[in-house]
PDB file of C-alpha atoms in Angstrom:
ATOM      1  CA  MET A   1      89.029  65.593 116.905  1.00  0.00           C
ATOM      2  CA  SER A   2      91.050  66.917 114.234  1.00  0.00           C
ATOM      3  CA  THR A   3      95.252  66.193 114.802  1.00  0.00           C
ATOM      4  CA  SER A   4      95.466  68.060 111.605  1.00  0.00           C
ATOM      5  CA  LYS A   5      98.564  70.850 112.026  1.00  0.00           C
ATOM      6  CA  PRO A   6      97.531  74.580 112.333  1.00  0.00           C
ATOM      7  CA  THR A   7      98.361  76.083 109.668  1.00  0.00           C
ATOM      8  CA  PRO A   8     100.647  79.391 110.644  1.00  0.00           C
ATOM      9  CA  SER A   9      99.276  82.345 110.476  1.00  0.00           C
ATOM     10  CA  ILE A  10      99.663  85.271 107.577  1.00  0.00           C
ATOM     11  CA  LEU A  11     100.118  89.171 107.422  1.00  0.00           C
ATOM     12  CA  ILE A  12     100.008  90.472 103.678  1.00  0.00           C
ATOM     13  CA  LEU A  13     101.053  94.273 102.719  1.00  0.00           C
ATOM     14  CA  GLY A  14      99.069  95.825 100.362  1.00  0.00           C
ATOM     15  CA  ALA A  15      95.276  95.518  98.533  1.00  0.00           C
ATOM     16  CA  GLY A  16      95.734  95.702  95.660  1.00  0.00           C
ATOM     17  CA  CYS A  17      96.303  92.784  92.581  1.00  0.00           C
ATOM     18  CA  PHE A  18      98.738  90.795  94.925  1.00  0.00           C
ATOM     19  CA  GLY A  19      97.072  91.896  97.752  1.00  0.00           C
ATOM     20  CA  LEU A  20      94.071  90.061  97.849  1.00  0.00           C
ATOM     21  CA  ALA A  21      94.068  87.158  94.768  1.00  0.00           C
ATOM     22  CA  THR A  22      97.675  86.305  97.149  1.00  0.00           C
ATOM     23  CA  ALA A  23      94.748  86.043 100.719  1.00  0.00           C
ATOM     24  CA  HIS A  24      92.286  84.752  99.080  1.00  0.00           C
ATOM     25  CA  HIS A  25      94.372  81.907  97.667  1.00  0.00           C
ATOM     26  CA  PHE A  26      95.528  80.777 100.878  1.00  0.00           C
ATOM     27  CA  ALA A  27      92.565  80.877 102.834  1.00  0.00           C
ATOM     28  CA  SER A  28      90.732  79.419  98.831  1.00  0.00           C
ATOM     29  CA  CYS A  29      93.967  76.380 100.209  1.00  0.00           C
ATOM     30  CA  GLY A  30      92.772  77.064 104.314  1.00  0.00           C
ATOM     31  CA  TYR A  31      94.845  79.343 105.559  1.00  0.00           C
ATOM     32  CA  SER A  32      93.051  80.552 108.821  1.00  0.00           C
ATOM     33  CA  HIS A  33      94.239  83.532 109.974  1.00  0.00           C
ATOM     34  CA  ILE A  34      95.188  86.056 107.370  1.00  0.00           C
ATOM     35  CA  ILE A  35      94.927  89.859 107.583  1.00  0.00           C
ATOM     36  CA  VAL A  36      96.136  91.873 104.546  1.00  0.00           C
ATOM     37  CA  LEU A  37      96.884  95.181 105.695  1.00  0.00           C
ATOM     38  CA  ASP A  38      95.498  98.360 102.909  1.00  0.00           C
ATOM     39  CA  LYS A  39      96.900 102.476 103.860  1.00  0.00           C
ATOM     40  CA  ASP A  40      93.852 103.770 101.937  1.00  0.00           C
ATOM     41  CA  SER A  41      90.979 104.217 103.575  1.00  0.00           C
ATOM     42  CA  GLU A  42      88.048 103.236 100.802  1.00  0.00           C
ATOM     43  CA  PHE A  43      88.498  99.955  98.388  1.00  0.00           C
ATOM     44  CA  PRO A  44      89.554  99.408  95.856  1.00  0.00           C
ATOM     45  CA  SER A  45      92.679 101.185  96.838  1.00  0.00           C
ATOM     46  CA  ARG A  46      93.203 103.948  95.066  1.00  0.00           C
ATOM     47  CA  PHE A  47      97.707 102.684  95.650  1.00  0.00           C
ATOM     48  CA  SER A  48      96.960  99.734  93.805  1.00  0.00           C
ATOM     49  CA  ALA A  49      97.751  99.882  89.607  1.00  0.00           C
ATOM     50  CA  ALA A  50      95.265  98.283  89.548  1.00  0.00           C
ATOM     51  CA  ASN A  51      92.531 100.383  90.816  1.00  0.00           C
ATOM     52  CA  ASP A  52      91.993 100.935  86.604  1.00  0.00           C
ATOM     53  CA  LEU A  53      88.780 100.155  84.825  1.00  0.00           C
ATOM     54  CA  ASN A  54      90.766  98.047  83.143  1.00  0.00           C
ATOM     55  CA  LYS A  55      94.263  96.011  82.095  1.00  0.00           C
ATOM     56  CA  VAL A  56      95.329  94.015  79.498  1.00  0.00           C
ATOM     57  CA  ILE A  57      95.916  89.423  79.019  1.00  0.00           C
ATOM     58  CA  GLY A  58      97.758  88.271  77.650  1.00  0.00           C
ATOM     59  CA  ALA A  59     100.217  86.083  77.176  1.00  0.00           C
ATOM     60  CA  GLU A  60     102.377  87.379  74.636  1.00  0.00           C
ATOM     61  CA  TYR A  61     106.709  87.299  76.897  1.00  0.00           C
ATOM     62  CA  ALA A  62     109.229  85.925  76.242  1.00  0.00           C
ATOM     63  CA  ASP A  63     109.592  84.191  78.687  1.00  0.00           C
ATOM     64  CA  PRO A  64     108.187  80.767  78.491  1.00  0.00           C
ATOM     65  CA  PHE A  65     107.708  80.641  82.668  1.00  0.00           C
ATOM     66  CA  TYR A  66     105.323  83.865  82.084  1.00  0.00           C
ATOM     67  CA  THR A  67     104.056  82.450  79.338  1.00  0.00           C
ATOM     68  CA  ASP A  68     102.703  79.400  80.660  1.00  0.00           C
ATOM     69  CA  LEU A  69     101.701  80.884  83.591  1.00  0.00           C
ATOM     70  CA  THR A  70      99.974  83.750  81.382  1.00  0.00           C
ATOM     71  CA  LEU A  71      96.985  81.057  80.215  1.00  0.00           C
ATOM     72  CA  GLU A  72      96.620  79.343  83.473  1.00  0.00           C
ATOM     73  CA  ALA A  73      95.542  82.730  83.966  1.00  0.00           C
ATOM     74  CA  ILE A  74      93.322  82.510  82.021  1.00  0.00           C
ATOM     75  CA  HIS A  75      92.407  79.316  82.395  1.00  0.00           C
ATOM     76  CA  ASN A  76      91.398  80.252  85.813  1.00  0.00           C
ATOM     77  CA  TRP A  77      89.867  83.018  84.427  1.00  0.00           C
ATOM     78  CA  GLN A  78      87.633  80.598  82.447  1.00  0.00           C
ATOM     79  CA  THR A  79      86.430  77.758  84.794  1.00  0.00           C
ATOM     80  CA  ASP A  80     111.936  98.949  72.290  1.00  0.00           C
ATOM     81  CA  PRO A  81     114.301  96.519  69.129  1.00  0.00           C
ATOM     82  CA  LEU A  82     112.017  97.163  66.458  1.00  0.00           C
ATOM     83  CA  ASP A  83     112.322  92.029  66.998  1.00  0.00           C
ATOM     84  CA  VAL A  84     110.888  92.421  70.304  1.00  0.00           C
ATOM     85  CA  VAL A  85     106.988  91.932  68.349  1.00  0.00           C
ATOM     86  CA  GLU A  86     108.860  88.793  66.012  1.00  0.00           C
ATOM     87  CA  LYS A  87     109.377  86.781  69.541  1.00  0.00           C
ATOM     88  CA  TYR A  88     105.956  88.006  71.094  1.00  0.00           C
ATOM     89  CA  TYR A  89     104.754  86.760  67.824  1.00  0.00           C
ATOM     90  CA  LEU A  90     106.630  83.550  68.200  1.00  0.00           C
ATOM     91  CA  SER A  91     106.249  83.390  71.682  1.00  0.00           C
ATOM     92  CA  VAL A  92     103.118  82.616  71.449  1.00  0.00           C
ATOM     93  CA  GLN A  93     102.890  80.383  67.583  1.00  0.00           C
ATOM     94  CA  SER A  94     104.788  77.714  68.958  1.00  0.00           C
ATOM     95  CA  HIS A  95     102.900  77.217  72.157  1.00  0.00           C
ATOM     96  CA  PRO A  96     100.783  74.715  72.092  1.00  0.00           C
ATOM     97  CA  GLY A  97      97.886  76.808  73.908  1.00  0.00           C
ATOM     98  CA  PHE A  98      97.623  78.865  70.808  1.00  0.00           C
ATOM     99  CA  LYS A  99      97.524  77.131  68.263  1.00  0.00           C
ATOM    100  CA  GLY A 100      95.062  79.150  65.806  1.00  0.00           C
ATOM    101  CA  GLN A 101      94.560  81.075  67.551  1.00  0.00           C
ATOM    102  CA  VAL A 102      97.224  83.370  66.819  1.00  0.00           C
ATOM    103  CA  ARG A 103      98.022  85.618  63.146  1.00  0.00           C
ATOM    104  CA  ARG A 104      99.909  88.328  61.308  1.00  0.00           C
ATOM    105  CA  VAL A 105      98.043  90.975  60.845  1.00  0.00           C
ATOM    106  CA  THR A 106      99.169  93.687  57.785  1.00  0.00           C
ATOM    107  CA  GLY A 107      98.144  97.234  56.372  1.00  0.00           C
ATOM    108  CA  HIS A 108      95.944  99.682  56.539  1.00  0.00           C
ATOM    109  CA  ALA A 109      92.579  96.357  55.141  1.00  0.00           C
ATOM    110  CA  GLU A 110      93.007  93.222  56.974  1.00  0.00           C
ATOM    111  CA  THR A 111      93.357  96.161  59.852  1.00  0.00           C
ATOM    112  CA  LYS A 112      90.424  97.568  59.222  1.00  0.00           C
ATOM    113  CA  GLU A 113      88.751  94.228  58.816  1.00  0.00           C
ATOM    114  CA  LEU A 114      88.914  93.233  63.061  1.00  0.00           C
ATOM    115  CA  ALA A 115      88.208  97.318  63.802  1.00  0.00           C
ATOM    116  CA  PRO A 116      85.961  98.435  61.746  1.00  0.00           C
ATOM    117  CA  GLY A 117      85.523 101.362  63.540  1.00  0.00           C
ATOM    118  CA  PHE A 118      88.452 102.641  62.791  1.00  0.00           C
ATOM    119  CA  THR A 119      88.372 105.389  60.885  1.00  0.00           C
ATOM    120  CA  GLY A 120      91.842 106.624  60.032  1.00  0.00           C
ATOM    121  CA  PRO A 121      94.235 105.830  57.824  1.00  0.00           C
ATOM    122  CA  VAL A 122      96.682 103.102  59.602  1.00  0.00           C
ATOM    123  CA  GLU A 123      98.764 104.008  57.324  1.00  0.00           C
ATOM    124  CA  GLY A 124     102.018 100.698  57.603  1.00  0.00           C
ATOM    125  CA  TRP A 125     100.149  99.626  60.717  1.00  0.00           C
ATOM    126  CA  SER A 126     101.640  95.837  60.588  1.00  0.00           C
ATOM    127  CA  GLY A 127     101.739  93.133  63.710  1.00  0.00           C
ATOM    128  CA  TYR A 128      99.096  89.917  65.581  1.00  0.00           C
ATOM    129  CA  TYR A 129      96.294  89.696  66.005  1.00  0.00           C
ATOM    130  CA  ASN A 130      96.800  87.161  69.293  1.00  0.00           C
ATOM    131  CA  LYS A 131      92.518  86.064  69.508  1.00  0.00           C
ATOM    132  CA  LEU A 132      93.685  84.365  73.436  1.00  0.00           C
ATOM    133  CA  ALA A 133      93.977  88.210  75.288  1.00  0.00           C
ATOM    134  CA  GLY A 134      91.703  90.915  75.651  1.00  0.00           C
ATOM    135  CA  TYR A 135      91.034  92.692  78.510  1.00  0.00           C
ATOM    136  CA  ALA A 136      90.046  92.921  82.472  1.00  0.00           C
ATOM    137  CA  HIS A 137      88.357  95.188  84.255  1.00  0.00           C
ATOM    138  CA  SER A 138      90.409  94.865  86.632  1.00  0.00           C
ATOM    139  CA  ALA A 139      89.164  97.427  89.740  1.00  0.00           C
ATOM    140  CA  ASN A 140      85.895  95.635  89.208  1.00  0.00           C
ATOM    141  CA  ALA A 141      87.960  92.694  89.676  1.00  0.00           C
ATOM    142  CA  LEU A 142      89.407  93.706  92.311  1.00  0.00           C
ATOM    143  CA  GLU A 143      86.513  94.818  94.943  1.00  0.00           C
ATOM    144  CA  ALA A 144      84.867  91.599  93.671  1.00  0.00           C
ATOM    145  CA  VAL A 145      88.119  89.499  95.194  1.00  0.00           C
ATOM    146  CA  TYR A 146      87.812  91.526  98.568  1.00  0.00           C
ATOM    147  CA  LYS A 147      83.918  90.932  98.989  1.00  0.00           C
ATOM    148  CA  ALA A 148      84.589  87.234  98.208  1.00  0.00           C
ATOM    149  CA  CYS A 149      87.290  86.810 101.197  1.00  0.00           C
ATOM    150  CA  PRO A 150      86.077  87.716 104.407  1.00  0.00           C
ATOM    151  CA  ALA A 151      83.851  83.908 103.777  1.00  0.00           C
ATOM    152  CA  LEU A 152      86.698  82.588 103.927  1.00  0.00           C
ATOM    153  CA  GLY A 153      87.844  84.180 107.438  1.00  0.00           C
ATOM    154  CA  VAL A 154      90.011  86.516 105.287  1.00  0.00           C
ATOM    155  CA  LYS A 155      90.065  90.039 107.528  1.00  0.00           C
ATOM    156  CA  PHE A 156      91.075  93.616 107.030  1.00  0.00           C
ATOM    157  CA  LYS A 157      92.674  96.766 108.361  1.00  0.00           C
ATOM    158  CA  LEU A 158      92.041  99.766 106.458  1.00  0.00           C
ATOM    159  CA  GLY A 159      93.627 102.993 106.221  1.00  0.00           C
ATOM    160  CA  HIS A 160      96.679 105.438 107.010  1.00  0.00           C
ATOM    161  CA  MET A 161      96.411 104.763 111.199  1.00  0.00           C
ATOM    162  CA  ASP A 162      94.706 100.794 110.603  1.00  0.00           C
ATOM    163  CA  GLY A 163      96.369  99.931 107.491  1.00  0.00           C
ATOM    164  CA  GLU A 164      99.509 101.544 106.442  1.00  0.00           C
ATOM    165  CA  ALA A 165     102.804  99.117 108.282  1.00  0.00           C
ATOM    166  CA  GLU A 166     105.498 101.936 109.266  1.00  0.00           C
ATOM    167  CA  VAL A 167     108.231  99.309 110.358  1.00  0.00           C
ATOM    168  CA  LEU A 168     108.549  95.210 110.028  1.00  0.00           C
ATOM    169  CA  LEU A 169     108.572  93.463 113.582  1.00  0.00           C
ATOM    170  CA  TYR A 170     111.939  91.011 113.953  1.00  0.00           C
ATOM    171  CA  ALA A 171     113.343  88.315 115.943  1.00  0.00           C
ATOM    172  CA  SER A 172     116.421  86.570 116.116  1.00  0.00           C
ATOM    173  CA  SER A 173     117.740  83.125 117.184  1.00  0.00           C
ATOM    174  CA  LEU A 174     120.403  80.681 117.152  1.00  0.00           C
ATOM    175  CA  ARG A 175     119.382  78.595 114.410  1.00  0.00           C
ATOM    176  CA  ASN A 176     116.988  80.845 112.531  1.00  0.00           C
ATOM    177  CA  GLY A 177     118.965  84.562 112.537  1.00  0.00           C
ATOM    178  CA  MET A 178     117.066  87.344 112.940  1.00  0.00           C
ATOM    179  CA  THR A 179     112.855  86.354 111.494  1.00  0.00           C
ATOM    180  CA  CYS A 180     110.448  89.172 109.779  1.00  0.00           C
ATOM    181  CA  ILE A 181     107.917  88.008 113.052  1.00  0.00           C
ATOM    182  CA  GLY A 182     105.421  91.082 111.762  1.00  0.00           C
ATOM    183  CA  ALA A 183     104.609  94.635 111.280  1.00  0.00           C
ATOM    184  CA  ARG A 184     103.571  98.271 113.404  1.00  0.00           C
ATOM    185  CA  THR A 185     100.749 100.221 111.983  1.00  0.00           C
ATOM    186  CA  LYS A 186     101.565 103.847 111.589  1.00  0.00           C
ATOM    187  CA  GLY A 187      98.615 103.746 114.440  1.00  0.00           C
ATOM    188  CA  GLU A 188     100.805 102.249 116.837  1.00  0.00           C
ATOM    189  CA  ASN A 189      99.131  98.707 116.120  1.00  0.00           C
ATOM    190  CA  VAL A 190     101.144  95.872 116.429  1.00  0.00           C
ATOM    191  CA  HIS A 191     100.339  92.524 113.720  1.00  0.00           C
ATOM    192  CA  PRO A 192     101.944  89.856 114.698  1.00  0.00           C
ATOM    193  CA  ALA A 193     102.676  86.792 112.056  1.00  0.00           C
ATOM    194  CA  ASP A 194     104.017  83.048 111.580  1.00  0.00           C
ATOM    195  CA  LYS A 195     104.870  84.846 107.920  1.00  0.00           C
ATOM    196  CA  THR A 196     104.578  88.344 106.183  1.00  0.00           C
ATOM    197  CA  ILE A 197     104.451  89.335 103.375  1.00  0.00           C
ATOM    198  CA  VAL A 198     104.996  92.326 101.432  1.00  0.00           C
ATOM    199  CA  ALA A 199     102.605  93.004  98.703  1.00  0.00           C
ATOM    200  CA  LEU A 200     102.901  97.309  98.070  1.00  0.00           C
ATOM    201  CA  GLY A 201     104.511  97.209  94.456  1.00  0.00           C
ATOM    202  CA  ALA A 202     106.917 100.398  94.213  1.00  0.00           C
ATOM    203  CA  SER A 203     106.427 101.423  98.162  1.00  0.00           C
ATOM    204  CA  THR A 204     108.921  98.453  99.409  1.00  0.00           C
ATOM    205  CA  PRO A 205     112.122 100.371  99.603  1.00  0.00           C
ATOM    206  CA  THR A 206     109.900 102.546 102.176  1.00  0.00           C
ATOM    207  CA  LEU A 207     109.237  99.206 104.073  1.00  0.00           C
ATOM    208  CA  ILE A 208     112.313  97.167 103.263  1.00  0.00           C
ATOM    209  CA  SER A 209     115.423  99.977 103.596  1.00  0.00           C
ATOM    210  CA  SER A 210     117.696  96.804 102.351  1.00  0.00           C
ATOM    211  CA  ILE A 211     116.188  96.760  98.795  1.00  0.00           C
ATOM    212  CA  GLY A 212     117.980  99.445  97.481  1.00  0.00           C
ATOM    213  CA  LYS A 213     118.766 100.565  95.046  1.00  0.00           C
ATOM    214  CA  GLN A 214     118.204  97.622  93.563  1.00  0.00           C
ATOM    215  CA  MET A 215     113.692  98.126  93.205  1.00  0.00           C
ATOM    216  CA  THR A 216     113.139 100.895  91.351  1.00  0.00           C
ATOM    217  CA  GLY A 217     109.168 103.223  91.874  1.00  0.00           C
ATOM    218  CA  ARG A 218     107.669 103.071  87.741  1.00  0.00           C
ATOM    219  CA  CYS A 219     104.760 104.530  86.214  1.00  0.00           C
ATOM    220  CA  TRP A 220     103.001 105.192  83.119  1.00  0.00           C
ATOM    221  CA  GLY A 221     100.194 108.079  81.591  1.00  0.00           C
ATOM    222  CA  ILE A 222      96.620 107.172  81.578  1.00  0.00           C
ATOM    223  CA  ALA A 223      93.909 108.694  80.215  1.00  0.00           C
ATOM    224  CA  HIS A 224      90.043 108.933  78.190  1.00  0.00           C
ATOM    225  CA  ILE A 225      88.192 110.247  76.768  1.00  0.00           C
ATOM    226  CA  GLN A 226      84.803 110.213  77.528  1.00  0.00           C
ATOM    227  CA  LEU A 227      82.398 108.717  74.376  1.00  0.00           C
ATOM    228  CA  THR A 228      78.687 109.612  73.775  1.00  0.00           C
ATOM    229  CA  THR A 229      76.019 106.738  73.752  1.00  0.00           C
ATOM    230  CA  GLU A 230      76.453 106.626  69.591  1.00  0.00           C
ATOM    231  CA  GLU A 231      80.024 107.103  69.435  1.00  0.00           C
ATOM    232  CA  VAL A 232      80.667 103.801  71.881  1.00  0.00           C
ATOM    233  CA  ARG A 233      78.365 101.704  69.596  1.00  0.00           C
ATOM    234  CA  SER A 234      80.550 101.868  66.206  1.00  0.00           C
ATOM    235  CA  LEU A 235      83.640 100.717  68.758  1.00  0.00           C
ATOM    236  CA  ARG A 236      82.021  97.738  70.907  1.00  0.00           C
ATOM    237  CA  GLY A 237      84.092  94.548  70.431  1.00  0.00           C
ATOM    238  CA  SER A 238      86.642  96.605  68.405  1.00  0.00           C
ATOM    239  CA  PRO A 239      90.532  94.345  69.650  1.00  0.00           C
ATOM    240  CA  VAL A 240      92.938  95.744  73.340  1.00  0.00           C
ATOM    241  CA  THR A 241      95.201  97.687  69.948  1.00  0.00           C
ATOM    242  CA  ASN A 242      98.905  98.759  71.004  1.00  0.00           C
ATOM    243  CA  VAL A 243     100.792  99.896  68.132  1.00  0.00           C
ATOM    244  CA  ARG A 244     103.870 100.502  70.043  1.00  0.00           C
ATOM    245  CA  ASP A 245     105.596 103.292  69.101  1.00  0.00           C
ATOM    246  CA  LEU A 246     102.246 105.358  70.050  1.00  0.00           C
ATOM    247  CA  ALA A 247      99.631 103.965  72.906  1.00  0.00           C
ATOM    248  CA  PHE A 248      96.977 101.672  73.562  1.00  0.00           C
ATOM    249  CA  PHE A 249      93.897 101.358  73.689  1.00  0.00           C
ATOM    250  CA  PHE A 250      90.500  99.372  75.142  1.00  0.00           C
ATOM    251  CA  GLU A 251      87.443  99.707  73.183  1.00  0.00           C
ATOM    252  CA  PRO A 252      85.229 101.507  75.415  1.00  0.00           C
ATOM    253  CA  ASP A 253      84.448 100.719  79.269  1.00  0.00           C
ATOM    254  CA  HIS A 254      80.250  99.632  79.170  1.00  0.00           C
ATOM    255  CA  GLU A 255      79.615 100.815  82.193  1.00  0.00           C
ATOM    256  CA  THR A 256      80.801 104.579  81.804  1.00  0.00           C
ATOM    257  CA  ASN A 257      81.482 105.322  78.015  1.00  0.00           C
ATOM    258  CA  LYS A 258      85.091 106.062  78.506  1.00  0.00           C
ATOM    259  CA  LEU A 259      87.580 104.849  76.682  1.00  0.00           C
ATOM    260  CA  LYS A 260      91.210 104.110  77.857  1.00  0.00           C
ATOM    261  CA  PHE A 261      94.785 105.167  76.481  1.00  0.00           C
ATOM    262  CA  CYS A 262      98.312 104.928  77.527  1.00  0.00           C
ATOM    263  CA  HIS A 263     101.521 105.727  76.134  1.00  0.00           C
ATOM    264  CA  MET A 264     104.173 102.801  77.325  1.00  0.00           C
ATOM    265  CA  GLY A 265     107.340 104.816  77.372  1.00  0.00           C
ATOM    266  CA  GLY A 266     110.560 103.787  79.229  1.00  0.00           C
ATOM    267  CA  ALA A 267     108.057 104.865  82.319  1.00  0.00           C
ATOM    268  CA  PHE A 268     108.163 107.371  84.634  1.00  0.00           C
ATOM    269  CA  THR A 269     110.197 108.309  88.146  1.00  0.00           C
ATOM    270  CA  ASN A 270     109.998 109.793  90.875  1.00  0.00           C
ATOM    271  CA  PHE A 271     112.661 111.469  92.866  1.00  0.00           C
ATOM    272  CA  SER A 272     110.804 114.419  94.898  1.00  0.00           C
ATOM    273  CA  GLY A 273     108.893 111.986  97.543  1.00  0.00           C
ATOM    274  CA  GLY A 274     111.740 113.403 101.167  1.00  0.00           C
ATOM    275  CA  SER A 275     114.369 111.512 102.545  1.00  0.00           C
ATOM    276  CA  LYS A 276     113.474 108.325 101.512  1.00  0.00           C
ATOM    277  CA  ALA A 277     113.975 110.486  97.646  1.00  0.00           C
ATOM    278  CA  GLU A 278     117.337 111.998  98.876  1.00  0.00           C
ATOM    279  CA  SER A 279     118.728 108.186  99.576  1.00  0.00           C
ATOM    280  CA  GLY A 280     118.347 107.987  95.695  1.00  0.00           C
ATOM    281  CA  LEU A 281     115.494 105.874  95.979  1.00  0.00           C
ATOM    282  CA  SER A 282     112.121 106.301  93.638  1.00  0.00           C
ATOM    283  CA  ILE A 283     109.075 105.482  94.900  1.00  0.00           C
ATOM    284  CA  PRO A 284     105.534 106.327  94.585  1.00  0.00           C
ATOM    285  CA  PHE A 285     103.580 109.844  95.715  1.00  0.00           C
ATOM    286  CA  THR A 286     102.017 109.340  99.140  1.00  0.00           C
ATOM    287  CA  THR A 287      98.141 110.510  98.111  1.00  0.00           C
ATOM    288  CA  PRO A 288      96.213 109.776  94.750  1.00  0.00           C
ATOM    289  CA  SER A 289      96.478 112.934  94.240  1.00  0.00           C
ATOM    290  CA  GLU A 290      99.858 113.870  93.562  1.00  0.00           C
ATOM    291  CA  SER A 291      99.254 111.717  90.184  1.00  0.00           C
ATOM    292  CA  GLN A 292      96.815 113.268  88.498  1.00  0.00           C
ATOM    293  CA  PHE A 293      98.076 114.533  85.876  1.00  0.00           C
ATOM    294  CA  ILE A 294      99.594 112.887  82.826  1.00  0.00           C
ATOM    295  CA  PRO A 295     102.870 114.529  81.450  1.00  0.00           C
ATOM    296  CA  ALA A 296     103.185 116.197  77.722  1.00  0.00           C
ATOM    297  CA  ASP A 297     105.020 113.999  75.550  1.00  0.00           C
ATOM    298  CA  ASP A 298     102.029 110.889  76.612  1.00  0.00           C
ATOM    299  CA  GLU A 299      99.374 113.263  75.123  1.00  0.00           C
ATOM    300  CA  ARG A 300     101.517 113.929  72.501  1.00  0.00           C
ATOM    301  CA  TYR A 301     101.360 110.525  71.052  1.00  0.00           C
ATOM    302  CA  ILE A 302      98.300 109.752  72.606  1.00  0.00           C
ATOM    303  CA  ARG A 303      96.749 112.249  70.098  1.00  0.00           C
ATOM    304  CA  GLN A 304      98.743 110.715  67.377  1.00  0.00           C
ATOM    305  CA  LEU A 305      97.421 107.496  67.592  1.00  0.00           C
ATOM    306  CA  LEU A 306      93.707 109.559  67.631  1.00  0.00           C
ATOM    307  CA  ARG A 307      95.365 110.823  64.425  1.00  0.00           C
ATOM    308  CA  GLU A 308      96.234 107.346  62.336  1.00  0.00           C
ATOM    309  CA  ALA A 309      92.628 105.260  64.347  1.00  0.00           C
ATOM    310  CA  LEU A 310      90.456 107.680  65.344  1.00  0.00           C
ATOM    311  CA  PRO A 311      91.093 110.699  63.697  1.00  0.00           C
ATOM    312  CA  GLY A 312      86.877 112.327  64.752  1.00  0.00           C
ATOM    313  CA  LEU A 313      88.442 112.232  68.261  1.00  0.00           C
ATOM    314  CA  VAL A 314      92.044 114.503  67.797  1.00  0.00           C
ATOM    315  CA  ASP A 315      90.636 117.277  69.803  1.00  0.00           C
ATOM    316  CA  ARG A 316      88.474 115.737  72.999  1.00  0.00           C
ATOM    317  CA  PRO A 317      89.645 116.712  76.410  1.00  0.00           C
ATOM    318  CA  LEU A 318      91.758 114.254  77.863  1.00  0.00           C
ATOM    319  CA  ILE A 319      90.042 113.630  81.545  1.00  0.00           C
ATOM    320  CA  ASP A 320      90.746 112.175  84.013  1.00  0.00           C
ATOM    321  CA  ALA A 321      94.256 111.537  83.261  1.00  0.00           C
ATOM    322  CA  HIS A 322      96.916 110.152  86.396  1.00  0.00           C
ATOM    323  CA  LEU A 323     100.175 108.191  87.061  1.00  0.00           C
ATOM    324  CA  CYS A 324      99.843 104.464  87.034  1.00  0.00           C
TER     325      CYS A 324
END
């Protein structure tokens, strides 16, 4: 007879990148009572910022902790001030994990050598090329982890009534004080748990009011350009390119032939979310359809990047625009 101690029950709120990764990790480590809630009825969740064609993978951080963490993540996948770029470069140049993987890039000729598909002038471009970075097929990764979790015993509850946590539940004791003991959904379903993990990203303050203004939800504009098969051919294999003051973009998506752009400015906030916003909280829109646009400034920066790198596409319509 086994005398092993039972594992605690775990309730995870949110089935985005962090929620799914946490569920899969705990299940892989032997935890057998895991439930994940998400308010979307579809999967991957449209409320997750990770539900996207692709996301950059890179380990350029000023804090060595995050550099080490990203290198560990990359390994697992395989088995602004003017001196910001310099700090990023130094963080990877001195790290043993990047030996021989990073080099400086200066000027038109060296940029074209790395990205011959860039037909624009790319004048004045300088930075560095990191062979150890790249991108992930983000939505596909979410779906793969989601499909792998049930085989490990993870259960999912989706949709506004079954999967949207409305209230965290607490119990008090002389020994432990106030302790979270689970959550109740909009449909009045109660999910008790020994441990409750909130992985709701920018929506966290809507559930944990005590966080208040300590947390500010921010978003960035994403847009795409639809390419032809011939246009894709010339850009296939192009490195992820981040022109800091304008935008970053990826090689065309292999399935859809879409070219994705994002202007990484100071981000946008949303204080229009009803009573929560009136309390001074910036939170996401309540439905995906409300965020299907990008600000005019974002389009202006993307068009400028196109003039610099891909002038033949500068007047092409931007499609699938949304806030992330």
